[in-house]
C-alpha atoms as a printed R data frame, in Angstrom:
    type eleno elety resid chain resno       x       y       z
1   ATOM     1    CA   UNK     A     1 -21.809  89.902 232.073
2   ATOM     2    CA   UNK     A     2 -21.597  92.357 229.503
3   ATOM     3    CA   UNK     A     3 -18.444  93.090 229.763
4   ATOM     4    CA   UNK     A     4 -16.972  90.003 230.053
5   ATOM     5    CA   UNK     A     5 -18.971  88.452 227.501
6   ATOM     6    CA   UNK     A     6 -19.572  90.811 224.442
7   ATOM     7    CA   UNK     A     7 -16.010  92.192 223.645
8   ATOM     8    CA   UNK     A     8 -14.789  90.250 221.694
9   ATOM     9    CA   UNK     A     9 -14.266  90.950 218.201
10  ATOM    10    CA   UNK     A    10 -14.312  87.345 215.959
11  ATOM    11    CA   UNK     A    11 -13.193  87.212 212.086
12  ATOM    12    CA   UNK     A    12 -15.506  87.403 209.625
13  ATOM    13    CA   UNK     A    13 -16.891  84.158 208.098
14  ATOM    14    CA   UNK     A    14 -19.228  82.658 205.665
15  ATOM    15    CA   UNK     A    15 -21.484  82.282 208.765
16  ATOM    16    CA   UNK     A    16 -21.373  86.089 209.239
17  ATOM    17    CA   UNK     A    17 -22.227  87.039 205.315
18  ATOM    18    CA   UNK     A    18 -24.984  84.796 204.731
19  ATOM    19    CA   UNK     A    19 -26.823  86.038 207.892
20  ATOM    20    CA   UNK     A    20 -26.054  89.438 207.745
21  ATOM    21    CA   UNK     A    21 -27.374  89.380 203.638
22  ATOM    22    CA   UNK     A    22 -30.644  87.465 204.934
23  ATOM    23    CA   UNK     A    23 -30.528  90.652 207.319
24  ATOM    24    CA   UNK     A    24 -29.916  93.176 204.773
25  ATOM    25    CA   UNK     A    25 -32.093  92.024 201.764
26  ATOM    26    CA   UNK     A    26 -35.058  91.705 203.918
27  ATOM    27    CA   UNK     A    27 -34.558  95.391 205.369
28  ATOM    28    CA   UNK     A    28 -34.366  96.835 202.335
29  ATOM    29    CA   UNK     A    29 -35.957  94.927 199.781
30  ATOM    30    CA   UNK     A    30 -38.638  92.434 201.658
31  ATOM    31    CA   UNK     A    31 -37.136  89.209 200.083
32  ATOM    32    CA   UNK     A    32 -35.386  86.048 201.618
33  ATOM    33    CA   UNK     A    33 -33.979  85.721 198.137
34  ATOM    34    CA   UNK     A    34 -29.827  86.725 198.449
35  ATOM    35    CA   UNK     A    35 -27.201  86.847 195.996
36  ATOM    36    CA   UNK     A    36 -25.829  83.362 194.310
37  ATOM    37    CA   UNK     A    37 -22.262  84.318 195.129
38  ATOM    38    CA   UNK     A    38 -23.034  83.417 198.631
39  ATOM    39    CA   UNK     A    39 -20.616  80.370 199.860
40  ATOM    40    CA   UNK     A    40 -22.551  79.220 203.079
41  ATOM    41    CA   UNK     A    41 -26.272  79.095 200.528
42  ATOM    42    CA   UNK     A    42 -29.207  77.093 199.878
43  ATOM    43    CA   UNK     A    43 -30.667  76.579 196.028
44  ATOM    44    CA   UNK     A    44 -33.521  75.757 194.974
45  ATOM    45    CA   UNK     A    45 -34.282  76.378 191.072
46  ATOM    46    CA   UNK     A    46 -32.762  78.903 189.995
47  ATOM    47    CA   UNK     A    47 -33.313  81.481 193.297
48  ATOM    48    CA   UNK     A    48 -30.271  81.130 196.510
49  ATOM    49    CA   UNK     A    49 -31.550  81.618 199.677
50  ATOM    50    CA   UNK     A    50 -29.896  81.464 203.305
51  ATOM    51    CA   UNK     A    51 -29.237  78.292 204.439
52  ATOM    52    CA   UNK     A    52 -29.735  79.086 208.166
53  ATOM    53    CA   UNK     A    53 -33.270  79.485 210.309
54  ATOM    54    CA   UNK     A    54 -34.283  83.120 209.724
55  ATOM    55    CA   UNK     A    55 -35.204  84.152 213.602
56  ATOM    56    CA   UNK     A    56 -31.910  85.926 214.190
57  ATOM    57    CA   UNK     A    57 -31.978  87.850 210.688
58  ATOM    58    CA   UNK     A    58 -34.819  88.796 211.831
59  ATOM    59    CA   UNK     A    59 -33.974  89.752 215.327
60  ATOM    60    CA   UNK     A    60 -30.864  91.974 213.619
61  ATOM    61    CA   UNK     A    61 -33.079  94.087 211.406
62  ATOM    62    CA   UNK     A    62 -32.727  96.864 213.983
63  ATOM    63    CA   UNK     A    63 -29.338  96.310 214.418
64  ATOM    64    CA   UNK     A    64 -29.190  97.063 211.232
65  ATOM    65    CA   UNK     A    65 -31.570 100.001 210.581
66  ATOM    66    CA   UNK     A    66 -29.446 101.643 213.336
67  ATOM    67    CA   UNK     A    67 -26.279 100.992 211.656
68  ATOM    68    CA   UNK     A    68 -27.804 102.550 208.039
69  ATOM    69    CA   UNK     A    69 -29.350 105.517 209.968
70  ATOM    70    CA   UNK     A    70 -26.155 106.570 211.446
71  ATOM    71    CA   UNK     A    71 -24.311 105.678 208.131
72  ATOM    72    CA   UNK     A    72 -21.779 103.284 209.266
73  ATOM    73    CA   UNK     A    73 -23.678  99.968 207.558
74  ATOM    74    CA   UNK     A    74 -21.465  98.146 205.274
75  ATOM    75    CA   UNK     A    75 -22.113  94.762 202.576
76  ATOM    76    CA   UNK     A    76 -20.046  91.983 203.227
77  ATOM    77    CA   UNK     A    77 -17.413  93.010 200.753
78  ATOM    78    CA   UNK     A    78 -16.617  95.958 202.830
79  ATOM    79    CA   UNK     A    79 -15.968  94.643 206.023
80  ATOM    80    CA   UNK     A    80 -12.699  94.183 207.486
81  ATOM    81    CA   UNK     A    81 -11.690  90.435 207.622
82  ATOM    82    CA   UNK     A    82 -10.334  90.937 211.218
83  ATOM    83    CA   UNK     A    83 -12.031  93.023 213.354
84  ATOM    84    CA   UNK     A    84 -14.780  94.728 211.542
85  ATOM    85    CA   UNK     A    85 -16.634  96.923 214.049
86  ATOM    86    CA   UNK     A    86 -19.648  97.139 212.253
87  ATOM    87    CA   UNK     A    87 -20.213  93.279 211.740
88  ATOM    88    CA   UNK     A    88 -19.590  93.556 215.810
89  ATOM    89    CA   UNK     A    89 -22.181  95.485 216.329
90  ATOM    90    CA   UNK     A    90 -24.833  93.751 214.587
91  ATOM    91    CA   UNK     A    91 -23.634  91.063 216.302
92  ATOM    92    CA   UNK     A    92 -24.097  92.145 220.141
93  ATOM    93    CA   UNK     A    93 -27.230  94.384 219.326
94  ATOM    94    CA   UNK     A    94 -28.892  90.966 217.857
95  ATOM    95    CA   UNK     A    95 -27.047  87.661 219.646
96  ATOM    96    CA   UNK     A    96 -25.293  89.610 222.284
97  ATOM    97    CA   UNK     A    97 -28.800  91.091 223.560
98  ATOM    98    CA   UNK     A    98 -30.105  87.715 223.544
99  ATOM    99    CA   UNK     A    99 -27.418  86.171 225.753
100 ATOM   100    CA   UNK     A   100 -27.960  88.994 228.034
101 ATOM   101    CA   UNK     A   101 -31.899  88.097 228.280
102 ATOM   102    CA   UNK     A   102 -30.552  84.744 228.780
103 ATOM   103    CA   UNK     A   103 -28.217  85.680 231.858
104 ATOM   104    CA   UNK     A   104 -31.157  87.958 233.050
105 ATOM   105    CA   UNK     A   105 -33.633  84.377 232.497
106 ATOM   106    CA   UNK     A   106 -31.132  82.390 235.128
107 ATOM   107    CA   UNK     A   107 -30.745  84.825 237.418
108 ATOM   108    CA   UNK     A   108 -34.548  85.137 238.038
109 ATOM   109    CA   UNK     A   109 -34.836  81.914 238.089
110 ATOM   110    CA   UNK     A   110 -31.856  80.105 239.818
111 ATOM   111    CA   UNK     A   111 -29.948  83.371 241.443
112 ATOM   112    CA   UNK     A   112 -27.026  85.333 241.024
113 ATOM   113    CA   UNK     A   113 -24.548  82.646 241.690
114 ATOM   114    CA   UNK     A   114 -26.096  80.087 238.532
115 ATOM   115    CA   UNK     A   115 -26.762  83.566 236.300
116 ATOM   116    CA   UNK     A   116 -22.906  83.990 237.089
117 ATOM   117    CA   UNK     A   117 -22.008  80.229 236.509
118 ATOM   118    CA   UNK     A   118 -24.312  80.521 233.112
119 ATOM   119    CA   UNK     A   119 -22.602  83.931 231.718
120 ATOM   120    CA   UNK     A   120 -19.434  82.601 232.379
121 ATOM   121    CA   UNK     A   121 -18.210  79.022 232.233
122 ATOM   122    CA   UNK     A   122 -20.646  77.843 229.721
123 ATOM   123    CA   UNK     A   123 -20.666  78.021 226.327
124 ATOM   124    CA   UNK     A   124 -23.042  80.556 225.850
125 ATOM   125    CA   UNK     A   125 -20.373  83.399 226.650
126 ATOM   126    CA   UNK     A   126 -18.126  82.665 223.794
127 ATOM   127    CA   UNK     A   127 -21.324  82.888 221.428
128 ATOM   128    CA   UNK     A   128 -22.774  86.150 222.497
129 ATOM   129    CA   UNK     A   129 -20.536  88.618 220.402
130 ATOM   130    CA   UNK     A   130 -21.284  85.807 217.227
131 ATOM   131    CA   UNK     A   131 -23.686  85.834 214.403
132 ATOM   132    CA   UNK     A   132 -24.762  81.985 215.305
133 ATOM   133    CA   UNK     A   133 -28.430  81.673 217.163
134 ATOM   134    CA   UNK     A   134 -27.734  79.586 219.739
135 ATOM   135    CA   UNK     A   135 -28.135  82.097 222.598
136 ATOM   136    CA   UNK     A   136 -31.350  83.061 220.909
């Protein structure tokens, strides 16, 4: 399932930036707070905040420790529109391990053939190697 499921490299999109700062400033600086440049946002006063559910921010924040520790983590800014391998990382080591529990969830529970049917004709495939939570 993993390797018909997680290759896939997406562009990068607002979706991406916001989650991935919600990631980032609560690894390094313990806030939800995030910069007001942010298209995809929530305000409220004069603070910005993510505008998305923070359980797979969360979920990434060893994702992205990994990335920093090995020196490859990059802001936003940095990342490569098309293709950006590190924004694909974060991606399957956070969303991508989730649709894996997932698959692993069906097949205990309905067999190989369902776990099969579940990993790859639904619409849970196409999200795994995304920033979105709805594997999770």
């Amino acid at each position: 399932m993993a390797l018909a499921a997680l290759p896939p490299i997406s562009l990068a999109g607002p979706q991406d930036r916001t989650r991935y700062e919600l990631t980032r400033h609560l690894a390094l600086h313990g806030t939800i707070r995030l910069e007001p440049d942010l298209f995809d946002r929530a305000v409220y006063g004069e603070h910005t905040f993510a505008d998305k559910a923070p359980g797979l921010s969360v979920a990434a924040i060893p994702a992205f420790e990994l990335e920093r520790a090995a020196g490859i983590a990059k802001t936003p800014r940095d990342w490569h529109a098309e293709a950006d391998a590190s924004l694909w990382l974060m991606r399957v080591l956070s969303s991508g391990v989730f649709f894996l529990v997932a698959v692993g969830v069906v097949l205990w529970l309905a067999g190989d053939v369902a776990a099969a049917a579940f990993g790859v004709a639904t619409l849970a495939a196409p999200l795994a190697p995304t920033f979105f939570e709805h594997d999770a």
